[in-house]
């Protein structure tokens, strides 16, 4: 099952990058319940093996595309974010002092913190795209306006998979004109 989790995560992140249009040096936020992946209720059965499999599936793909990974912690850390210091500096986010562990932050955040080159925690971000594995509610960390992205991968393990991209807000009224995607 662990190999299937890793492969599903790899396929999902590859498709999300392609479909969402996220670019180099933008932020992709991931919330991940290892409990849900393993078929348990969120927050009840933290599973490092499942978290590590997801991380192995997504991390190399994001690095290959130069996309910053942001990992949402669980509610016990107020859903703060773990990301690389480079990303924190690039976006001007303020660092907070906390280190996640499986029962306060979650297994996926713990895994990310252990594997990132220079991990830091921040309270909030505004990501360009996101992946929610197991109904972790990442919406608070997405830029307005979030747009659902439907992938061919519907689940990772037993966890529901919901993804989103973002777009700029449309403003104006009946006289407003808008850029067509890809136009400058």
CSV table of C-alpha atoms in Angstrom, one decimal:
chain,number,residue,atom,x,y,z
A,1,UNK,CA,0.0,0.0,0.0
A,2,UNK,CA,2.9,2.4,0.8
A,3,UNK,CA,4.2,2.2,-2.8
A,4,UNK,CA,0.6,2.9,-4.1
A,5,UNK,CA,0.4,6.0,-1.9
A,6,UNK,CA,3.7,7.3,-3.2
A,7,UNK,CA,2.8,6.7,-6.8
A,8,UNK,CA,-0.7,8.3,-6.4
A,9,UNK,CA,0.9,11.4,-4.8
A,10,UNK,CA,3.4,11.6,-7.7
A,11,UNK,CA,0.7,11.3,-10.3
A,12,UNK,CA,-1.5,13.9,-8.5
A,13,UNK,CA,1.2,16.5,-8.1
A,14,UNK,CA,2.4,16.1,-11.7
A,15,UNK,CA,-1.2,16.6,-13.0
A,16,UNK,CA,-1.9,19.5,-10.6
A,17,UNK,CA,1.2,21.4,-11.8
A,18,UNK,CA,0.2,20.8,-15.4
A,19,UNK,CA,-3.5,21.8,-15.0
A,20,UNK,CA,-3.1,24.6,-12.5
A,21,UNK,CA,-0.5,26.6,-14.4
A,22,UNK,CA,1.6,27.2,-11.3
A,23,UNK,CA,5.0,28.7,-12.1
A,24,UNK,CA,8.5,28.6,-10.8
A,25,UNK,CA,9.0,30.1,-7.4
A,26,UNK,CA,5.3,30.2,-6.6
A,27,UNK,CA,3.9,28.4,-3.6
A,28,UNK,CA,1.9,25.2,-3.5
A,29,UNK,CA,0.3,24.4,-0.1
A,30,UNK,CA,-0.4,20.8,0.9
A,31,UNK,CA,-2.5,19.6,3.8
A,32,UNK,CA,-2.3,15.9,4.4
A,33,UNK,CA,-4.0,13.6,6.9
A,34,UNK,CA,-2.0,10.4,7.2
A,35,UNK,CA,-4.8,9.1,9.4
A,36,UNK,CA,-7.3,9.5,6.5
A,37,UNK,CA,-4.8,8.0,4.0
A,38,UNK,CA,-4.7,4.9,6.2
A,39,UNK,CA,-8.6,4.8,6.4
A,40,UNK,CA,-9.0,6.3,9.9
A,41,UNK,CA,-10.7,9.5,11.0
A,42,UNK,CA,-8.6,12.6,10.7
A,43,UNK,CA,-6.3,13.2,13.7
A,44,UNK,CA,-6.8,9.7,15.2
A,45,UNK,CA,-4.1,7.4,13.7
A,46,UNK,CA,-1.0,9.4,12.6
A,47,UNK,CA,1.1,7.3,10.2
A,48,UNK,CA,4.6,8.4,9.5
A,49,UNK,CA,5.0,5.8,6.8
A,50,UNK,CA,2.1,7.2,4.8
A,51,UNK,CA,3.3,10.8,5.3
A,52,UNK,CA,6.8,9.8,4.1
A,53,UNK,CA,5.4,8.1,1.0
A,54,UNK,CA,3.4,11.2,0.1
A,55,UNK,CA,6.5,13.4,0.6
A,56,UNK,CA,8.7,11.1,-1.5
A,57,UNK,CA,6.0,11.3,-4.2
A,58,UNK,CA,5.7,15.0,-4.3
A,59,UNK,CA,9.0,16.6,-3.2
A,60,UNK,CA,11.2,15.7,-6.2
A,61,UNK,CA,8.5,16.8,-8.7
A,62,UNK,CA,8.2,20.2,-6.9
A,63,UNK,CA,12.0,20.6,-6.8
A,64,UNK,CA,12.2,19.8,-10.5
A,65,UNK,CA,9.8,22.6,-11.3
A,66,UNK,CA,11.3,25.0,-8.7
A,67,UNK,CA,8.0,25.3,-6.9
A,68,UNK,CA,8.0,26.1,-3.2
A,69,UNK,CA,6.4,23.5,-1.0
A,70,UNK,CA,4.3,24.8,1.9
A,71,UNK,CA,2.9,22.2,4.4
A,72,UNK,CA,0.0,22.9,6.5
A,73,UNK,CA,0.2,21.7,10.1
A,74,UNK,CA,-2.9,20.3,12.0
A,75,UNK,CA,-5.3,22.3,14.1
A,76,UNK,CA,-3.2,21.8,17.2
A,77,UNK,CA,-0.7,24.2,15.7
A,78,UNK,CA,-3.4,26.5,14.4
A,79,UNK,CA,-2.8,25.2,10.9
A,80,UNK,CA,0.5,27.0,10.7
A,81,UNK,CA,2.8,26.4,7.7
A,82,UNK,CA,6.2,24.7,7.3
A,83,UNK,CA,8.2,25.9,4.4
A,84,UNK,CA,11.8,26.6,3.4
A,85,UNK,CA,13.5,29.7,4.7
A,86,UNK,CA,14.2,30.7,1.1
A,87,UNK,CA,10.5,30.8,0.4
A,88,UNK,CA,9.7,32.7,3.7
A,89,UNK,CA,12.3,35.4,2.7
A,90,UNK,CA,11.1,35.6,-0.9
A,91,UNK,CA,7.5,36.3,0.2
A,92,UNK,CA,8.3,38.2,3.4
A,93,UNK,CA,6.4,36.0,5.8
A,94,UNK,CA,7.1,36.3,9.5
A,95,UNK,CA,8.7,33.3,11.2
A,96,UNK,CA,7.1,31.7,14.3
A,97,UNK,CA,8.7,29.4,16.7
A,98,UNK,CA,7.4,25.8,16.6
A,99,UNK,CA,8.6,22.4,15.5
A,100,UNK,CA,5.9,20.0,14.4
A,101,UNK,CA,5.6,16.4,15.7
A,102,UNK,CA,3.1,13.7,14.8
A,103,UNK,CA,0.6,14.6,17.5
A,104,UNK,CA,1.0,18.4,17.2
A,105,UNK,CA,1.5,19.4,13.6
A,106,UNK,CA,0.9,16.0,12.0
A,107,UNK,CA,3.0,13.4,10.4
A,108,UNK,CA,3.3,15.1,7.0
A,109,UNK,CA,4.4,18.4,8.6
A,110,UNK,CA,6.9,16.4,10.8
A,111,UNK,CA,8.2,14.6,7.7
A,112,UNK,CA,8.6,17.9,5.7
A,113,UNK,CA,10.3,19.6,8.6
A,114,UNK,CA,12.8,16.7,8.9
A,115,UNK,CA,13.5,16.6,5.1
A,116,UNK,CA,13.7,20.3,4.2
A,117,UNK,CA,17.1,22.0,3.9
A,118,UNK,CA,16.2,25.0,6.1
A,119,UNK,CA,12.6,24.5,7.4
A,120,UNK,CA,10.8,27.3,9.2
A,121,UNK,CA,7.2,27.8,10.4
A,122,UNK,CA,5.0,30.8,9.6
A,123,UNK,CA,1.4,31.5,10.7
A,124,UNK,CA,-0.1,32.1,7.3
A,125,UNK,CA,0.6,32.3,3.6
A,126,UNK,CA,-1.3,33.0,0.4
A,127,UNK,CA,-0.4,30.1,-1.9
A,128,UNK,CA,-0.9,29.9,-5.7
A,129,UNK,CA,-2.3,26.4,-5.7
A,130,UNK,CA,-3.0,23.7,-3.2
A,131,UNK,CA,-3.6,20.0,-2.6
A,132,UNK,CA,-5.8,18.8,0.3
A,133,UNK,CA,-5.3,15.1,1.1
A,134,UNK,CA,-7.9,14.0,3.6
A,135,UNK,CA,-10.1,17.0,4.1
A,136,UNK,CA,-7.6,19.1,6.0
A,137,UNK,CA,-9.1,22.5,4.9
A,138,UNK,CA,-6.3,24.3,3.2
A,139,UNK,CA,-8.5,27.1,1.9
A,140,UNK,CA,-7.3,29.6,4.5
A,141,UNK,CA,-3.8,29.4,2.9
A,142,UNK,CA,-4.8,30.0,-0.7
A,143,UNK,CA,-4.9,33.4,-2.5
A,144,UNK,CA,-8.3,34.7,-3.5
A,145,UNK,CA,-9.8,33.5,-5.8
A,146,UNK,CA,-9.5,29.7,-5.4
A,147,UNK,CA,-10.7,27.6,-8.3
A,148,UNK,CA,-11.3,23.9,-7.9
A,149,UNK,CA,-9.1,21.6,-10.1
A,150,UNK,CA,-10.4,18.2,-11.0
A,151,UNK,CA,-7.7,15.6,-11.3
A,152,UNK,CA,-7.8,12.0,-12.5
A,153,UNK,CA,-6.4,10.9,-9.1
A,154,UNK,CA,-9.4,11.1,-6.7
A,155,UNK,CA,-7.8,9.6,-3.6
A,156,UNK,CA,-4.4,9.0,-2.0
A,157,UNK,CA,-4.8,5.8,0.0
A,158,UNK,CA,-8.2,6.1,1.5
A,159,UNK,CA,-8.1,9.9,1.7
A,160,UNK,CA,-10.2,12.2,-0.5
A,161,UNK,CA,-8.1,14.4,-2.7
A,162,UNK,CA,-9.2,18.0,-3.5
A,163,UNK,CA,-7.1,20.5,-5.4
A,164,UNK,CA,-7.2,24.1,-6.3
A,165,UNK,CA,-5.5,26.8,-8.3
A,166,UNK,CA,-6.0,30.5,-7.8
A,167,UNK,CA,-6.6,33.4,-10.2
A,168,UNK,CA,-6.7,37.2,-9.8
A,169,UNK,CA,-10.0,38.7,-8.7
A,170,UNK,CA,-12.2,40.2,-11.5
A,171,UNK,CA,-13.1,43.8,-10.6
A,172,UNK,CA,-15.2,46.3,-12.3
A,173,UNK,CA,-18.7,46.3,-13.8
A,174,UNK,CA,-20.3,46.0,-17.1
A,175,UNK,CA,-17.8,48.2,-18.8
A,176,UNK,CA,-14.7,46.3,-17.5
A,177,UNK,CA,-12.5,44.3,-19.9
A,178,UNK,CA,-10.3,41.5,-18.8
A,179,UNK,CA,-7.0,40.0,-20.0
A,180,UNK,CA,-7.3,36.7,-21.7
A,181,UNK,CA,-5.2,34.0,-20.0
A,182,UNK,CA,-1.6,34.2,-21.3
A,183,UNK,CA,-2.0,37.8,-22.5
A,184,UNK,CA,0.1,40.6,-20.9
